XYZ file of C-alpha atoms in Angstrom:
312
model
C 0.000 0.000 0.000
C 1.323 3.454 -0.924
C 1.715 5.702 2.109
C 0.554 9.305 2.005
C 3.114 12.042 2.225
C 3.446 13.393 5.763
C 3.653 17.206 5.719
C 3.364 17.751 9.477
C 6.178 20.043 10.685
C 8.597 18.318 13.022
C 10.486 19.901 15.911
C 14.075 20.592 14.955
C 13.662 20.278 11.189
C 15.666 23.079 9.597
C 17.226 24.196 6.349
C 19.827 26.759 5.338
C 20.176 28.862 2.211
C 22.854 31.272 1.035
C 23.216 33.972 -1.602
C 26.107 36.193 -2.647
C 26.130 39.961 -2.814
C 27.439 42.239 -5.538
C 29.688 45.259 -5.787
C 27.116 47.553 -7.294
C 26.619 46.817 -10.970
C 28.772 46.707 -14.076
C 25.975 48.469 -15.927
C 22.566 49.839 -15.030
C 20.132 51.850 -17.098
C 17.074 51.780 -19.322
C 16.765 50.107 -22.718
C 14.939 51.814 -25.593
C 11.303 51.203 -26.428
C 9.723 48.664 -24.093
C 13.095 47.236 -23.057
C 12.734 48.549 -19.530
C 15.100 49.075 -16.607
C 17.949 46.590 -16.315
C 21.253 45.972 -14.615
C 24.276 43.708 -15.044
C 25.501 41.984 -11.885
C 29.017 41.944 -10.428
C 29.026 39.095 -7.857
C 31.491 39.336 -4.967
C 32.589 37.026 -2.167
C 30.239 38.404 0.468
C 27.237 36.322 1.516
C 23.916 36.318 3.272
C 22.865 33.116 5.052
C 19.352 32.277 6.196
C 18.314 29.379 8.425
C 14.722 28.391 9.064
C 14.051 26.112 12.028
C 10.550 24.728 12.292
C 8.806 24.664 15.663
C 5.189 23.436 15.656
C 4.689 24.912 19.134
C 5.620 28.420 17.964
C 3.038 31.093 17.224
C 3.693 31.641 13.522
C 7.033 32.719 12.051
C 9.520 34.997 13.787
C 12.639 36.539 12.281
C 16.009 37.337 13.823
C 17.229 40.021 13.774
C 13.830 41.672 13.932
C 14.628 44.381 11.366
C 14.805 41.785 8.553
C 11.149 42.458 7.809
C 11.367 41.763 4.061
C 12.737 38.286 4.752
C 9.857 37.700 7.167
C 7.378 38.887 4.535
C 8.830 36.420 2.036
C 8.624 33.566 4.560
C 4.920 34.326 5.042
C 4.328 34.371 1.269
C 5.961 30.962 0.884
C 3.958 29.580 3.809
C 0.736 30.843 2.206
C 1.597 29.136 -1.076
C 2.384 25.865 0.673
C -1.071 25.808 2.305
C 0.151 23.920 5.333
C 1.095 24.863 8.886
C 4.467 26.609 8.959
C 5.901 28.017 12.175
C 9.349 28.543 13.579
C 12.289 30.943 13.567
C 13.992 32.451 10.520
C 17.527 33.648 11.263
C 19.281 35.854 8.721
C 23.018 36.481 9.000
C 24.873 38.642 6.508
C 28.294 40.214 6.017
C 26.978 42.455 3.224
C 26.650 46.118 4.303
C 23.053 47.349 4.080
C 21.841 50.326 2.063
C 25.080 50.651 0.101
C 24.066 49.225 -3.287
C 25.669 45.834 -2.646
C 22.479 43.741 -3.074
C 22.185 43.031 0.659
C 18.378 42.909 0.610
C 18.261 40.765 -2.529
C 20.766 38.327 -1.021
C 18.723 38.110 2.196
C 15.574 37.298 0.228
C 17.150 34.704 -2.051
C 18.844 33.014 0.926
C 15.496 33.007 2.753
C 13.673 31.424 -0.175
C 16.298 28.697 -0.382
C 16.215 28.057 3.376
C 12.418 27.701 3.442
C 12.540 25.427 0.394
C 15.029 23.073 2.043
C 13.151 23.033 5.336
C 9.761 22.405 3.772
C 11.016 20.120 1.021
C 9.372 22.240 -1.653
C 10.771 23.146 -5.107
C 12.161 26.648 -5.409
C 13.260 27.168 -9.037
C 14.420 30.624 -10.154
C 11.057 31.414 -11.773
C 9.290 30.894 -8.453
C 11.807 33.038 -6.579
C 11.387 35.808 -9.162
C 7.602 35.679 -8.862
C 7.724 35.821 -5.061
C 10.317 38.585 -4.889
C 8.390 40.716 -7.393
C 5.668 40.981 -4.738
C 8.137 42.550 -2.295
C 10.600 44.889 -4.027
C 12.843 45.480 -7.063
C 15.511 42.801 -6.885
C 19.062 42.206 -8.059
C 19.923 39.109 -10.107
C 21.815 37.310 -7.314
C 19.691 34.179 -7.610
C 21.641 33.347 -10.785
C 25.334 32.345 -10.855
C 27.619 34.295 -13.126
C 27.292 37.693 -14.764
C 23.672 38.255 -15.789
C 21.566 41.009 -17.304
C 18.505 41.342 -15.109
C 15.332 43.413 -15.179
C 15.367 44.460 -11.523
C 12.033 46.271 -11.506
C 10.191 43.463 -13.276
C 12.313 40.876 -11.381
C 13.073 38.864 -14.506
C 16.217 37.428 -16.064
C 17.130 38.963 -19.419
C 20.270 37.022 -20.293
C 23.174 35.054 -18.854
C 26.372 36.730 -20.035
C 28.816 34.181 -18.606
C 31.636 34.299 -16.066
C 34.693 36.490 -15.603
C 38.132 35.856 -14.126
C 38.453 37.132 -10.569
C 38.895 40.844 -10.054
C 39.937 42.762 -6.962
C 37.774 45.750 -6.073
C 39.211 48.474 -3.861
C 36.113 50.246 -2.643
C 34.984 53.257 -0.653
C 31.668 54.251 0.848
C 30.505 57.864 0.591
C 28.308 57.361 3.654
C 24.632 57.182 4.399
C 22.188 54.597 3.125
C 19.791 54.348 0.196
C 16.284 52.866 0.300
C 16.203 50.756 -2.878
C 12.417 50.716 -3.089
C 12.207 54.511 -2.797
C 15.056 54.970 -5.282
C 13.359 52.793 -7.886
C 10.204 54.904 -7.645
C 12.138 57.891 -9.003
C 11.229 58.467 -12.683
C 14.202 57.953 -14.984
C 14.751 60.914 -17.284
C 16.997 59.189 -19.824
C 16.536 60.254 -23.429
C 15.944 57.910 -26.337
C 19.567 58.412 -27.383
C 20.741 57.386 -23.928
C 18.543 54.294 -24.084
C 20.258 53.241 -27.274
C 23.649 53.927 -25.702
C 22.741 51.639 -22.814
C 21.769 48.970 -25.334
C 25.142 49.337 -27.063
C 26.932 49.116 -23.708
C 25.001 45.951 -22.911
C 25.993 44.479 -26.265
C 29.625 45.342 -25.523
C 29.427 43.521 -22.182
C 27.682 40.558 -23.780
C 30.651 40.265 -26.146
C 33.370 41.054 -23.572
C 32.349 38.638 -20.803
C 32.729 35.395 -22.809
C 36.098 36.702 -24.102
C 37.185 37.485 -20.511
C 38.045 40.962 -21.764
C 38.405 42.709 -18.406
C 39.684 45.942 -19.956
C 36.461 46.305 -21.968
C 34.393 45.386 -18.890
C 36.134 48.169 -16.976
C 35.466 50.693 -19.718
C 31.759 49.847 -19.804
C 31.512 50.009 -15.997
C 33.124 53.445 -15.960
C 30.822 54.763 -18.668
C 27.784 53.462 -16.795
C 28.972 55.189 -13.623
C 29.287 58.473 -15.491
C 25.850 58.151 -17.084
C 24.328 57.503 -13.650
C 25.575 60.783 -12.155
C 22.343 62.755 -12.809
C 20.377 60.105 -10.902
C 22.628 59.289 -7.970
C 25.543 61.717 -7.901
C 28.854 60.400 -6.571
C 31.112 63.238 -5.480
C 34.080 60.837 -5.425
C 33.698 59.512 -8.959
C 36.254 61.770 -10.629
C 38.860 61.287 -7.851
C 38.297 57.509 -8.067
C 38.798 57.620 -11.831
C 42.075 59.433 -11.227
C 43.172 56.795 -8.692
C 42.253 54.110 -11.224
C 44.429 55.768 -13.855
C 47.326 56.169 -11.408
C 47.390 52.491 -10.388
C 46.632 51.125 -13.843
C 43.184 49.808 -12.962
C 40.564 48.484 -15.335
C 37.850 50.999 -14.509
C 35.475 52.163 -11.796
C 32.309 50.337 -10.744
C 29.616 51.913 -8.568
C 26.491 51.038 -6.677
C 24.144 52.870 -9.024
C 21.432 53.037 -6.365
C 23.890 53.077 -3.469
C 26.853 54.847 -1.921
C 29.832 52.724 -2.998
C 32.535 53.168 -5.626
C 35.413 50.848 -6.423
C 38.514 50.559 -8.563
C 38.585 47.303 -10.559
C 41.871 45.392 -10.802
C 42.767 42.161 -12.615
C 43.549 39.626 -9.870
C 45.595 37.554 -12.356
C 48.093 40.404 -12.770
C 51.308 39.621 -10.819
C 51.361 43.255 -9.716
C 47.752 43.227 -8.482
C 48.696 43.222 -4.788
C 50.936 46.251 -5.241
C 48.316 48.066 -7.291
C 45.635 47.274 -4.712
C 47.799 48.617 -1.864
C 48.482 51.805 -3.814
C 44.778 52.210 -4.572
C 43.844 51.555 -0.939
C 46.257 54.216 0.303
C 44.880 56.765 -2.141
C 41.281 55.806 -1.340
C 41.936 56.161 2.391
C 43.053 59.750 1.839
C 39.901 60.353 -0.199
C 37.222 58.767 1.974
C 38.687 57.231 5.115
C 37.398 53.660 5.337
C 38.424 51.315 2.526
C 37.143 47.794 1.855
C 38.662 45.268 -0.545
C 36.415 42.780 -2.335
C 37.080 39.831 -4.616
C 34.677 39.081 -7.416
C 33.349 35.562 -7.908
C 34.024 33.343 -10.909
C 31.669 30.606 -12.107
C 33.658 28.300 -14.420
C 30.636 26.202 -15.366
C 28.554 29.171 -16.501
C 28.559 29.825 -20.233
C 26.596 32.409 -22.176
C 24.349 30.851 -24.808
C 24.733 32.082 -28.371
C 22.311 34.972 -28.727
C 21.372 37.923 -30.855
C 22.539 41.391 -29.792
C 20.905 42.680 -26.621
C 19.571 45.684 -28.525
C 17.084 43.454 -30.313
C 16.547 40.842 -27.563
């Protein structure tokens, strides 16, 4: 006789999920026509980890720390979809600074979705995560490995661009914090010509990433940072560009909706450590606190053959 599936929560049953953060974006803007808002991710070795521990005696779901309200909201949405009793404690731990444009909130949410899925034994494919997260806030593309073009407002993958060799990012923080939801409500005043420039920049990245052309990646990142100045002005952008030139960096990446800026360096370069130390000293004089990040590589990720992004 075939036994029915037991879905009763058990004391002590728990699952853990993780997600990486990003150092801002390589590119962020608006595509022409109905292309919409998009960004291109720059994954870094900073993570958020979520653990959900079921407790049938608990009164619903609680989150720790208590300010992780978006993660709690997502846990409730998943519980509603499962249509079964779900109670326990969701614990979110992250080393990604909040409100800086480093995808901290997105990483929390993706890690939470994965933790609930493991605990409840329910499928959590990317399409489901996208659909759930779209009900909460604009979201970065951190649920996908590799460098991806992502429609953050619509919460939808546009394209997988591939993987890049590791880069070192010497970063500064201009201070303060940015509310991503509030920022994304601001109307974008880009012209049609700028929309087509963003499309060309996206095409350049789509060609550069599979070639591992870090110099071209740095040029596109710098151009995107400059084009973003009317929306989220970075007073340190020009000094950071000068530091980049002085140390022979690849370019400057920024948190387009955040407060961070960083000089990109090729980690494969034998002189990378020296260049990073020189950049860090110069950055310290510019902004005080300096943080060094390492970007993530995903050797198994390959970009499928595709038409230019302009017509995708």
